[in-house]
Amino acid sequence: MNIFLIRALVLTLEKFAMKKTLIAMAVLAASGAAFAQSTVTLYGVVDAGFINDGTDTKFKSGVNGTPRLGVKGTEDLGGGLKASFTVETGLNSGKETAASLGDRGAHISLSGSFGTVQIGSSILSPSFFARASSDASAANNYSIATYGGATRNDNSINYSNTIGALTIRAAMVQKADNGGAKGATDLSVVYAAGPLTLAASSADNGAANGKGTYMGASYNLGAAKVSLSSVDTDADGQTTNVGVSAPMGALTLQADYRMVKDTDVNTYVLSAQYALSKRSSLTAYTSKADNADAAVGFGIRHNF
């Protein structure tokens, strides 16, 4: 009789232990779904065409934008925190070339209510974001815009945060990672509210004649977007840009004129972009600097 009681007790304990195991597994699965959701995305640009510099017609890799291949991912850590990474590599649409993996940016980030902290090689700098937000030709490869600082910062720590209509970005490179003489800094502020965008940046790359500032504004009138900006750098002096961008359905026309202070070298660029779809477009442009031949270009771009 005692033997049957002992067997029954053992079976009951085994069932109880199994139930505890199943409950623990269910809790782990639920917590994993809630706090470890990850996404990884492959993206890129293929862009190619032809340009004529006034003398020769030749193939051009990246008429509108630079060809690239990138991988980026995000993991939800819970509690409003997210970890993310990006590795982006430049490509050549015309021929095989050796490329360093991540040569257009490789970094890891942590973001939350405090903003985003990014460590590594930044894909784009604070100075770039300020210029692109308030320039008619934006970041097109044929743009005649200049920047207050570098467009990318290697071995850097970056910070960004958006508070209402205001976005703040900052980047810093340690002295030891910047040639050993002096560190580099880059700071920008962009205010975007309705049709109005105001932007400013200040950068110091740590080298002699390495300081630069940018101030720009754009206003969307509906039928067209107009922009005015000024860049002042130790190396190149002061330049002023006036531009306009006019969307007409699938067609967007752009014009930009750059004036360089104390010189007679002014430059203009006229361009047209036609959207074949949300990801594919055609581009044609012409640009000319004083005392130089006009250049023309045509290309096709696909984003994925």
PDB file of C-alpha atoms in Angstrom:
ATOM      1  CA  MET A   1       0.000   0.000   0.000  1.00  0.00           C
ATOM      2  CA  ASN A   2       2.834   2.308   0.919  1.00  0.00           C
ATOM      3  CA  ILE A   3       4.445   1.548  -2.430  1.00  0.00           C
ATOM      4  CA  PHE A   4       1.347   2.785  -4.335  1.00  0.00           C
ATOM      5  CA  LEU A   5       1.261   5.985  -2.267  1.00  0.00           C
ATOM      6  CA  ILE A   6       4.921   6.681  -2.973  1.00  0.00           C
ATOM      7  CA  ARG A   7       4.409   6.130  -6.741  1.00  0.00           C
ATOM      8  CA  ALA A   8       1.399   8.488  -6.752  1.00  0.00           C
ATOM      9  CA  LEU A   9       3.396  11.157  -4.913  1.00  0.00           C
ATOM     10  CA  VAL A  10       6.280  10.875  -7.383  1.00  0.00           C
ATOM     11  CA  LEU A  11       3.938  11.246 -10.382  1.00  0.00           C
ATOM     12  CA  THR A  12       2.315  14.310  -8.803  1.00  0.00           C
ATOM     13  CA  LEU A  13       5.706  15.969  -8.210  1.00  0.00           C
ATOM     14  CA  GLU A  14       6.795  15.226 -11.803  1.00  0.00           C
ATOM     15  CA  LYS A  15       3.629  16.812 -13.219  1.00  0.00           C
ATOM     16  CA  PHE A  16       4.105  19.878 -10.989  1.00  0.00           C
ATOM     17  CA  ALA A  17       7.726  20.264 -12.116  1.00  0.00           C
ATOM     18  CA  MET A  18       6.690  19.991 -15.788  1.00  0.00           C
ATOM     19  CA  LYS A  19       4.030  22.671 -15.333  1.00  0.00           C
ATOM     20  CA  LYS A  20       6.610  25.002 -13.744  1.00  0.00           C
ATOM     21  CA  THR A  21       8.948  24.413 -16.688  1.00  0.00           C
ATOM     22  CA  LEU A  22       6.207  25.173 -19.226  1.00  0.00           C
ATOM     23  CA  ILE A  23       5.233  28.357 -17.357  1.00  0.00           C
ATOM     24  CA  ALA A  24       8.869  29.504 -17.247  1.00  0.00           C
ATOM     25  CA  MET A  25       9.267  28.880 -20.985  1.00  0.00           C
ATOM     26  CA  ALA A  26       6.087  30.833 -21.704  1.00  0.00           C
ATOM     27  CA  VAL A  27       7.318  33.780 -19.621  1.00  0.00           C
ATOM     28  CA  LEU A  28      10.682  33.765 -21.408  1.00  0.00           C
ATOM     29  CA  ALA A  29       8.998  33.649 -24.802  1.00  0.00           C
ATOM     30  CA  ALA A  30       6.703  36.534 -23.887  1.00  0.00           C
ATOM     31  CA  SER A  31       9.550  38.647 -22.548  1.00  0.00           C
ATOM     32  CA  GLY A  32      11.636  37.904 -25.626  1.00  0.00           C
ATOM     33  CA  ALA A  33       8.804  39.053 -27.882  1.00  0.00           C
ATOM     34  CA  ALA A  34       8.322  42.203 -25.821  1.00  0.00           C
ATOM     35  CA  PHE A  35      11.942  43.226 -25.241  1.00  0.00           C
ATOM     36  CA  ALA A  36      14.084  41.678 -27.989  1.00  0.00           C
ATOM     37  CA  GLN A  37      12.285  42.465 -31.214  1.00  0.00           C
ATOM     38  CA  SER A  38      14.912  43.019 -33.910  1.00  0.00           C
ATOM     39  CA  THR A  39      14.786  44.177 -37.505  1.00  0.00           C
ATOM     40  CA  VAL A  40      17.574  44.078 -40.100  1.00  0.00           C
ATOM     41  CA  THR A  41      17.237  45.927 -43.417  1.00  0.00           C
ATOM     42  CA  LEU A  42      19.306  45.760 -46.592  1.00  0.00           C
ATOM     43  CA  TYR A  43      19.233  49.016 -48.572  1.00  0.00           C
ATOM     44  CA  GLY A  44      21.148  50.789 -51.293  1.00  0.00           C
ATOM     45  CA  VAL A  45      21.371  53.026 -54.350  1.00  0.00           C
ATOM     46  CA  VAL A  46      22.403  52.236 -57.924  1.00  0.00           C
ATOM     47  CA  ASP A  47      23.008  55.366 -60.021  1.00  0.00           C
ATOM     48  CA  ALA A  48      24.719  55.696 -63.390  1.00  0.00           C
ATOM     49  CA  GLY A  49      24.771  57.899 -66.490  1.00  0.00           C
ATOM     50  CA  PHE A  50      26.921  60.093 -68.696  1.00  0.00           C
ATOM     51  CA  ILE A  51      28.410  63.570 -68.350  1.00  0.00           C
ATOM     52  CA  ASN A  52      30.145  66.008 -70.683  1.00  0.00           C
ATOM     53  CA  ASP A  53      32.600  68.460 -69.103  1.00  0.00           C
ATOM     54  CA  GLY A  54      32.831  70.659 -72.198  1.00  0.00           C
ATOM     55  CA  THR A  55      35.529  68.509 -73.764  1.00  0.00           C
ATOM     56  CA  ASP A  56      34.667  64.823 -73.486  1.00  0.00           C
ATOM     57  CA  THR A  57      31.611  62.664 -72.899  1.00  0.00           C
ATOM     58  CA  LYS A  58      32.202  59.884 -70.383  1.00  0.00           C
ATOM     59  CA  PHE A  59      30.485  57.395 -68.116  1.00  0.00           C
ATOM     60  CA  LYS A  60      29.625  58.622 -64.636  1.00  0.00           C
ATOM     61  CA  SER A  61      28.947  56.449 -61.593  1.00  0.00           C
ATOM     62  CA  GLY A  62      26.602  58.490 -59.409  1.00  0.00           C
ATOM     63  CA  VAL A  63      25.082  61.336 -61.440  1.00  0.00           C
ATOM     64  CA  ASN A  64      22.381  62.118 -58.877  1.00  0.00           C
ATOM     65  CA  GLY A  65      23.573  60.194 -55.810  1.00  0.00           C
ATOM     66  CA  THR A  66      26.510  57.994 -54.856  1.00  0.00           C
ATOM     67  CA  PRO A  67      25.891  54.237 -55.376  1.00  0.00           C
ATOM     68  CA  ARG A  68      25.979  52.354 -52.079  1.00  0.00           C
ATOM     69  CA  LEU A  69      25.023  49.162 -50.284  1.00  0.00           C
ATOM     70  CA  GLY A  70      24.082  49.202 -46.631  1.00  0.00           C
ATOM     71  CA  VAL A  71      22.812  47.040 -43.807  1.00  0.00           C
ATOM     72  CA  LYS A  72      21.061  48.503 -40.774  1.00  0.00           C
ATOM     73  CA  GLY A  73      19.326  46.969 -37.812  1.00  0.00           C
ATOM     74  CA  THR A  74      17.407  47.898 -34.675  1.00  0.00           C
ATOM     75  CA  GLU A  75      16.679  45.996 -31.469  1.00  0.00           C
ATOM     76  CA  ASP A  76      14.007  47.042 -28.982  1.00  0.00           C
ATOM     77  CA  LEU A  77      15.611  46.744 -25.537  1.00  0.00           C
ATOM     78  CA  GLY A  78      12.458  47.665 -23.643  1.00  0.00           C
ATOM     79  CA  GLY A  79      11.848  50.641 -21.392  1.00  0.00           C
ATOM     80  CA  GLY A  80      12.028  53.018 -24.357  1.00  0.00           C
ATOM     81  CA  LEU A  81      15.604  52.028 -25.234  1.00  0.00           C
ATOM     82  CA  LYS A  82      16.736  50.883 -28.671  1.00  0.00           C
ATOM     83  CA  ALA A  83      20.088  49.664 -29.963  1.00  0.00           C
ATOM     84  CA  SER A  84      20.884  50.028 -33.652  1.00  0.00           C
ATOM     85  CA  PHE A  85      23.725  49.674 -36.128  1.00  0.00           C
ATOM     86  CA  THR A  86      24.538  50.714 -39.695  1.00  0.00           C
ATOM     87  CA  VAL A  87      27.271  49.558 -42.076  1.00  0.00           C
ATOM     88  CA  GLU A  88      27.294  51.362 -45.447  1.00  0.00           C
ATOM     89  CA  THR A  89      29.750  50.796 -48.304  1.00  0.00           C
ATOM     90  CA  GLY A  90      30.238  52.807 -51.478  1.00  0.00           C
ATOM     91  CA  LEU A  91      29.951  51.125 -54.887  1.00  0.00           C
ATOM     92  CA  ASN A  92      30.992  51.921 -58.453  1.00  0.00           C
ATOM     93  CA  SER A  93      28.247  51.420 -61.039  1.00  0.00           C
ATOM     94  CA  GLY A  94      30.688  51.328 -63.938  1.00  0.00           C
ATOM     95  CA  LYS A  95      33.524  48.991 -62.996  1.00  0.00           C
ATOM     96  CA  GLU A  96      34.836  46.681 -60.308  1.00  0.00           C
ATOM     97  CA  THR A  97      36.739  48.523 -57.601  1.00  0.00           C
ATOM     98  CA  ALA A  98      38.180  47.555 -54.249  1.00  0.00           C
ATOM     99  CA  ALA A  99      36.092  49.051 -51.450  1.00  0.00           C
ATOM    100  CA  SER A 100      36.581  49.028 -47.718  1.00  0.00           C
ATOM    101  CA  LEU A 101      33.507  47.588 -46.013  1.00  0.00           C
ATOM    102  CA  GLY A 102      31.768  50.416 -44.205  1.00  0.00           C
ATOM    103  CA  ASP A 103      33.715  53.178 -45.981  1.00  0.00           C
ATOM    104  CA  ARG A 104      30.583  55.355 -46.014  1.00  0.00           C
ATOM    105  CA  GLY A 105      29.845  54.796 -42.336  1.00  0.00           C
ATOM    106  CA  ALA A 106      29.877  52.068 -39.698  1.00  0.00           C
ATOM    107  CA  HIS A 107      28.469  52.767 -36.260  1.00  0.00           C
ATOM    108  CA  ILE A 108      26.427  51.527 -33.335  1.00  0.00           C
ATOM    109  CA  SER A 109      23.818  53.626 -31.534  1.00  0.00           C
ATOM    110  CA  LEU A 110      21.745  53.725 -28.369  1.00  0.00           C
ATOM    111  CA  SER A 111      18.571  55.817 -28.386  1.00  0.00           C
ATOM    112  CA  GLY A 112      15.844  56.718 -25.948  1.00  0.00           C
ATOM    113  CA  SER A 113      14.034  59.719 -24.490  1.00  0.00           C
ATOM    114  CA  PHE A 114      17.468  61.368 -24.059  1.00  0.00           C
ATOM    115  CA  GLY A 115      18.072  61.314 -27.827  1.00  0.00           C
ATOM    116  CA  THR A 116      20.543  59.172 -29.792  1.00  0.00           C
ATOM    117  CA  VAL A 117      24.203  58.523 -29.027  1.00  0.00           C
ATOM    118  CA  GLN A 118      26.186  57.109 -31.949  1.00  0.00           C
ATOM    119  CA  ILE A 119      29.754  55.785 -31.872  1.00  0.00           C
ATOM    120  CA  GLY A 120      31.897  54.962 -34.920  1.00  0.00           C
ATOM    121  CA  SER A 121      32.097  56.442 -38.383  1.00  0.00           C
ATOM    122  CA  SER A 122      29.123  58.736 -38.999  1.00  0.00           C
ATOM    123  CA  ILE A 123      27.353  58.345 -42.316  1.00  0.00           C
ATOM    124  CA  LEU A 124      26.543  62.062 -42.386  1.00  0.00           C
ATOM    125  CA  SER A 125      27.788  64.936 -40.225  1.00  0.00           C
ATOM    126  CA  PRO A 126      25.894  67.716 -38.394  1.00  0.00           C
ATOM    127  CA  SER A 127      27.200  70.205 -40.995  1.00  0.00           C
ATOM    128  CA  PHE A 128      25.824  68.054 -43.811  1.00  0.00           C
ATOM    129  CA  PHE A 129      22.353  67.822 -42.250  1.00  0.00           C
ATOM    130  CA  ALA A 130      22.211  71.594 -41.774  1.00  0.00           C
ATOM    131  CA  ARG A 131      23.123  72.274 -45.401  1.00  0.00           C
ATOM    132  CA  ALA A 132      20.876  69.589 -46.907  1.00  0.00           C
ATOM    133  CA  SER A 133      17.843  70.764 -44.918  1.00  0.00           C
ATOM    134  CA  SER A 134      17.904  74.248 -46.453  1.00  0.00           C
ATOM    135  CA  ASP A 135      19.456  73.951 -49.909  1.00  0.00           C
ATOM    136  CA  ALA A 136      17.656  73.827 -53.267  1.00  0.00           C
ATOM    137  CA  SER A 137      19.854  71.087 -54.714  1.00  0.00           C
ATOM    138  CA  ALA A 138      19.926  69.275 -51.357  1.00  0.00           C
ATOM    139  CA  ALA A 139      22.531  66.482 -51.427  1.00  0.00           C
ATOM    140  CA  ASN A 140      22.634  65.784 -55.155  1.00  0.00           C
ATOM    141  CA  ASN A 141      26.072  64.944 -56.527  1.00  0.00           C
ATOM    142  CA  TYR A 142      25.862  67.807 -59.031  1.00  0.00           C
ATOM    143  CA  SER A 143      25.089  70.309 -56.264  1.00  0.00           C
ATOM    144  CA  ILE A 144      27.383  73.346 -56.108  1.00  0.00           C
ATOM    145  CA  ALA A 145      26.816  73.732 -52.371  1.00  0.00           C
ATOM    146  CA  THR A 146      29.718  73.907 -49.936  1.00  0.00           C
ATOM    147  CA  TYR A 147      29.644  72.941 -46.267  1.00  0.00           C
ATOM    148  CA  GLY A 148      30.743  74.539 -43.027  1.00  0.00           C
ATOM    149  CA  GLY A 149      32.488  71.307 -41.996  1.00  0.00           C
ATOM    150  CA  ALA A 150      33.256  67.784 -43.122  1.00  0.00           C
ATOM    151  CA  THR A 151      30.384  65.731 -44.540  1.00  0.00           C
ATOM    152  CA  ARG A 152      31.487  62.708 -42.445  1.00  0.00           C
ATOM    153  CA  ASN A 153      33.447  62.225 -39.237  1.00  0.00           C
ATOM    154  CA  ASP A 154      35.451  59.039 -38.684  1.00  0.00           C
ATOM    155  CA  ASN A 155      36.200  57.637 -35.198  1.00  0.00           C
ATOM    156  CA  SER A 156      33.593  59.962 -33.742  1.00  0.00           C
ATOM    157  CA  ILE A 157      30.942  60.138 -31.069  1.00  0.00           C
ATOM    158  CA  ASN A 158      27.708  61.757 -32.238  1.00  0.00           C
ATOM    159  CA  TYR A 159      24.599  62.997 -30.470  1.00  0.00           C
ATOM    160  CA  SER A 160      21.217  63.998 -31.884  1.00  0.00           C
ATOM    161  CA  ASN A 161      17.830  64.887 -30.420  1.00  0.00           C
ATOM    162  CA  THR A 162      14.615  66.363 -31.749  1.00  0.00           C
ATOM    163  CA  ILE A 163      12.519  68.520 -29.424  1.00  0.00           C
ATOM    164  CA  GLY A 164       9.409  69.768 -31.157  1.00  0.00           C
ATOM    165  CA  ALA A 165      10.472  71.602 -34.312  1.00  0.00           C
ATOM    166  CA  LEU A 166      14.116  71.796 -33.214  1.00  0.00           C
ATOM    167  CA  THR A 167      16.768  69.174 -34.055  1.00  0.00           C
ATOM    168  CA  ILE A 168      20.208  69.373 -32.447  1.00  0.00           C
ATOM    169  CA  ARG A 169      23.218  67.396 -33.682  1.00  0.00           C
ATOM    170  CA  ALA A 170      26.763  67.298 -32.352  1.00  0.00           C
ATOM    171  CA  ALA A 171      29.912  65.320 -33.202  1.00  0.00           C
ATOM    172  CA  MET A 172      33.341  65.052 -31.628  1.00  0.00           C
ATOM    173  CA  VAL A 173      36.591  63.353 -32.643  1.00  0.00           C
ATOM    174  CA  GLN A 174      39.282  62.847 -29.998  1.00  0.00           C
ATOM    175  CA  LYS A 175      42.693  64.438 -30.541  1.00  0.00           C
ATOM    176  CA  ALA A 176      44.395  61.033 -30.774  1.00  0.00           C
ATOM    177  CA  ASP A 177      41.974  59.989 -33.527  1.00  0.00           C
ATOM    178  CA  ASN A 178      42.404  63.241 -35.451  1.00  0.00           C
ATOM    179  CA  GLY A 179      46.121  63.294 -36.178  1.00  0.00           C
ATOM    180  CA  GLY A 180      47.203  64.044 -32.622  1.00  0.00           C
ATOM    181  CA  ALA A 181      47.334  67.858 -32.863  1.00  0.00           C
ATOM    182  CA  LYS A 182      43.774  68.799 -31.953  1.00  0.00           C
ATOM    183  CA  GLY A 183      40.362  67.183 -31.779  1.00  0.00           C
ATOM    184  CA  ALA A 184      37.480  67.983 -34.138  1.00  0.00           C
ATOM    185  CA  THR A 185      33.995  69.265 -33.313  1.00  0.00           C
ATOM    186  CA  ASP A 186      30.812  69.804 -35.319  1.00  0.00           C
ATOM    187  CA  LEU A 187      27.499  71.254 -34.125  1.00  0.00           C
ATOM    188  CA  SER A 188      24.281  72.036 -35.984  1.00  0.00           C
ATOM    189  CA  VAL A 189      20.755  73.203 -35.231  1.00  0.00           C
ATOM    190  CA  VAL A 190      17.781  72.840 -37.600  1.00  0.00           C
ATOM    191  CA  TYR A 191      14.373  74.422 -36.970  1.00  0.00           C
ATOM    192  CA  ALA A 192      11.595  73.097 -39.233  1.00  0.00           C
ATOM    193  CA  ALA A 193       8.033  74.280 -38.682  1.00  0.00           C
ATOM    194  CA  GLY A 194       5.479  74.200 -41.488  1.00  0.00           C
ATOM    195  CA  PRO A 195       6.888  75.799 -44.650  1.00  0.00           C
ATOM    196  CA  LEU A 196       9.853  77.426 -42.861  1.00  0.00           C
ATOM    197  CA  THR A 197      13.256  75.821 -42.240  1.00  0.00           C
ATOM    198  CA  LEU A 198      16.157  77.567 -40.521  1.00  0.00           C
ATOM    199  CA  ALA A 199      19.563  75.925 -40.141  1.00  0.00           C
ATOM    200  CA  ALA A 200      23.008  76.732 -38.779  1.00  0.00           C
ATOM    201  CA  SER A 201      26.247  74.828 -38.180  1.00  0.00           C
ATOM    202  CA  SER A 202      29.701  75.453 -36.788  1.00  0.00           C
ATOM    203  CA  ALA A 203      32.652  73.110 -37.253  1.00  0.00           C
ATOM    204  CA  ASP A 204      36.369  72.910 -36.473  1.00  0.00           C
ATOM    205  CA  ASN A 205      38.315  70.013 -38.010  1.00  0.00           C
ATOM    206  CA  GLY A 206      41.329  70.678 -35.786  1.00  0.00           C
ATOM    207  CA  ALA A 207      43.638  71.689 -38.622  1.00  0.00           C
ATOM    208  CA  ALA A 208      45.000  75.119 -39.536  1.00  0.00           C
ATOM    209  CA  ASN A 209      42.305  77.088 -41.370  1.00  0.00           C
ATOM    210  CA  GLY A 210      39.860  74.347 -40.422  1.00  0.00           C
ATOM    211  CA  LYS A 211      36.947  76.344 -39.026  1.00  0.00           C
ATOM    212  CA  GLY A 212      33.686  76.929 -40.872  1.00  0.00           C
ATOM    213  CA  THR A 213      30.132  78.137 -40.307  1.00  0.00           C
ATOM    214  CA  TYR A 214      26.883  77.815 -42.201  1.00  0.00           C
ATOM    215  CA  MET A 215      23.563  79.669 -42.023  1.00  0.00           C
ATOM    216  CA  GLY A 216      20.603  78.935 -44.260  1.00  0.00           C
ATOM    217  CA  ALA A 217      16.870  79.304 -44.639  1.00  0.00           C
ATOM    218  CA  SER A 218      14.223  77.889 -46.957  1.00  0.00           C
ATOM    219  CA  TYR A 219      10.517  78.557 -47.362  1.00  0.00           C
ATOM    220  CA  ASN A 220       7.969  76.405 -49.168  1.00  0.00           C
ATOM    221  CA  LEU A 221       5.560  78.619 -51.097  1.00  0.00           C
ATOM    222  CA  GLY A 222       3.573  75.622 -52.321  1.00  0.00           C
ATOM    223  CA  ALA A 223       4.350  75.991 -56.002  1.00  0.00           C
ATOM    224  CA  ALA A 224       8.070  76.294 -55.240  1.00  0.00           C
ATOM    225  CA  LYS A 225      10.598  76.177 -52.432  1.00  0.00           C
ATOM    226  CA  VAL A 226      13.091  79.047 -52.215  1.00  0.00           C
ATOM    227  CA  SER A 227      16.359  79.022 -50.277  1.00  0.00           C
ATOM    228  CA  LEU A 228      19.110  81.386 -49.206  1.00  0.00           C
ATOM    229  CA  SER A 229      22.343  80.355 -47.479  1.00  0.00           C
ATOM    230  CA  SER A 230      25.840  81.505 -46.599  1.00  0.00           C
ATOM    231  CA  VAL A 231      29.003  79.499 -45.860  1.00  0.00           C
ATOM    232  CA  ASP A 232      32.137  81.034 -44.360  1.00  0.00           C
ATOM    233  CA  THR A 233      35.275  78.884 -44.018  1.00  0.00           C
ATOM    234  CA  ASP A 234      38.884  79.742 -43.223  1.00  0.00           C
ATOM    235  CA  ALA A 235      40.029  77.840 -46.312  1.00  0.00           C
ATOM    236  CA  ASP A 236      37.614  79.121 -48.982  1.00  0.00           C
ATOM    237  CA  GLY A 237      36.195  82.385 -47.661  1.00  0.00           C
ATOM    238  CA  GLN A 238      32.520  83.312 -47.915  1.00  0.00           C
ATOM    239  CA  THR A 239      30.036  81.975 -50.458  1.00  0.00           C
ATOM    240  CA  THR A 240      26.334  82.754 -50.842  1.00  0.00           C
ATOM    241  CA  ASN A 241      23.771  80.480 -52.496  1.00  0.00           C
ATOM    242  CA  VAL A 242      20.321  81.346 -53.815  1.00  0.00           C
ATOM    243  CA  GLY A 243      18.090  78.517 -55.011  1.00  0.00           C
ATOM    244  CA  VAL A 244      14.622  77.391 -55.998  1.00  0.00           C
ATOM    245  CA  SER A 245      12.995  73.966 -56.335  1.00  0.00           C
ATOM    246  CA  ALA A 246       9.627  73.546 -58.085  1.00  0.00           C
ATOM    247  CA  PRO A 247       7.744  70.219 -58.093  1.00  0.00           C
ATOM    248  CA  MET A 248       5.327  69.662 -60.995  1.00  0.00           C
ATOM    249  CA  GLY A 249       3.795  66.256 -60.498  1.00  0.00           C
ATOM    250  CA  ALA A 250       6.443  63.657 -61.268  1.00  0.00           C
ATOM    251  CA  LEU A 251       8.814  66.386 -62.501  1.00  0.00           C
ATOM    252  CA  THR A 252      10.946  68.562 -60.194  1.00  0.00           C
ATOM    253  CA  LEU A 253      12.902  71.541 -61.546  1.00  0.00           C
ATOM    254  CA  GLN A 254      15.792  73.031 -59.557  1.00  0.00           C
ATOM    255  CA  ALA A 255      18.051  76.056 -59.926  1.00  0.00           C
ATOM    256  CA  ASP A 256      20.955  77.125 -57.726  1.00  0.00           C
ATOM    257  CA  TYR A 257      23.334  80.091 -58.029  1.00  0.00           C
ATOM    258  CA  ARG A 258      26.549  80.465 -55.991  1.00  0.00           C
ATOM    259  CA  MET A 259      28.452  83.712 -55.496  1.00  0.00           C
ATOM    260  CA  VAL A 260      31.980  83.730 -54.050  1.00  0.00           C
ATOM    261  CA  LYS A 261      32.927  86.884 -52.168  1.00  0.00           C
ATOM    262  CA  ASP A 262      35.839  88.969 -53.509  1.00  0.00           C
ATOM    263  CA  THR A 263      36.139  86.865 -56.679  1.00  0.00           C
ATOM    264  CA  ASP A 264      34.572  86.815 -60.116  1.00  0.00           C
ATOM    265  CA  VAL A 265      33.970  83.035 -60.057  1.00  0.00           C
ATOM    266  CA  ASN A 266      30.242  82.499 -59.763  1.00  0.00           C
ATOM    267  CA  THR A 267      28.511  79.221 -60.607  1.00  0.00           C
ATOM    268  CA  TYR A 268      24.995  78.061 -61.485  1.00  0.00           C
ATOM    269  CA  VAL A 269      23.329  74.675 -61.868  1.00  0.00           C
ATOM    270  CA  LEU A 270      19.982  73.885 -63.512  1.00  0.00           C
ATOM    271  CA  SER A 271      18.478  70.430 -63.115  1.00  0.00           C
ATOM    272  CA  ALA A 272      15.379  68.335 -63.718  1.00  0.00           C
ATOM    273  CA  GLN A 273      14.386  65.112 -61.981  1.00  0.00           C
ATOM    274  CA  TYR A 274      11.588  62.888 -63.206  1.00  0.00           C
ATOM    275  CA  ALA A 275      10.178  60.218 -60.898  1.00  0.00           C
ATOM    276  CA  LEU A 276       9.460  56.988 -62.764  1.00  0.00           C
ATOM    277  CA  SER A 277       8.219  55.466 -59.489  1.00  0.00           C
ATOM    278  CA  LYS A 278       8.760  55.919 -55.763  1.00  0.00           C
ATOM    279  CA  ARG A 279      12.214  54.364 -56.096  1.00  0.00           C
ATOM    280  CA  SER A 280      13.401  55.109 -59.639  1.00  0.00           C
ATOM    281  CA  SER A 281      14.072  58.467 -61.283  1.00  0.00           C
ATOM    282  CA  LEU A 282      15.772  60.178 -64.220  1.00  0.00           C
ATOM    283  CA  THR A 283      18.080  63.187 -63.769  1.00  0.00           C
ATOM    284  CA  ALA A 284      19.401  65.787 -66.212  1.00  0.00           C
ATOM    285  CA  TYR A 285      21.449  68.852 -65.328  1.00  0.00           C
ATOM    286  CA  THR A 286      23.746  71.558 -66.632  1.00  0.00           C
ATOM    287  CA  SER A 287      26.198  73.634 -64.631  1.00  0.00           C
ATOM    288  CA  LYS A 288      28.639  76.411 -65.460  1.00  0.00           C
ATOM    289  CA  ALA A 289      31.224  78.474 -63.621  1.00  0.00           C
ATOM    290  CA  ASP A 290      32.452  81.838 -64.893  1.00  0.00           C
ATOM    291  CA  ASN A 291      35.367  81.507 -67.321  1.00  0.00           C
ATOM    292  CA  ALA A 292      34.742  77.754 -67.718  1.00  0.00           C
ATOM    293  CA  ASP A 293      32.908  75.475 -70.130  1.00  0.00           C
ATOM    294  CA  ALA A 294      29.412  74.318 -69.258  1.00  0.00           C
ATOM    295  CA  ALA A 295      28.961  70.735 -68.068  1.00  0.00           C
ATOM    296  CA  VAL A 296      25.909  68.545 -68.700  1.00  0.00           C
ATOM    297  CA  GLY A 297      24.866  65.210 -67.300  1.00  0.00           C
ATOM    298  CA  PHE A 298      22.138  62.594 -67.529  1.00  0.00           C
ATOM    299  CA  GLY A 299      21.517  59.538 -65.379  1.00  0.00           C
ATOM    300  CA  ILE A 300      19.089  57.060 -63.886  1.00  0.00           C
ATOM    301  CA  ARG A 301      18.813  56.215 -60.186  1.00  0.00           C
ATOM    302  CA  HIS A 302      17.141  53.385 -58.277  1.00  0.00           C
ATOM    303  CA  ASN A 303      16.792  53.155 -54.495  1.00  0.00           C
ATOM    304  CA  PHE A 304      16.158  49.866 -52.741  1.00  0.00           C
TER     305      PHE A 304
END
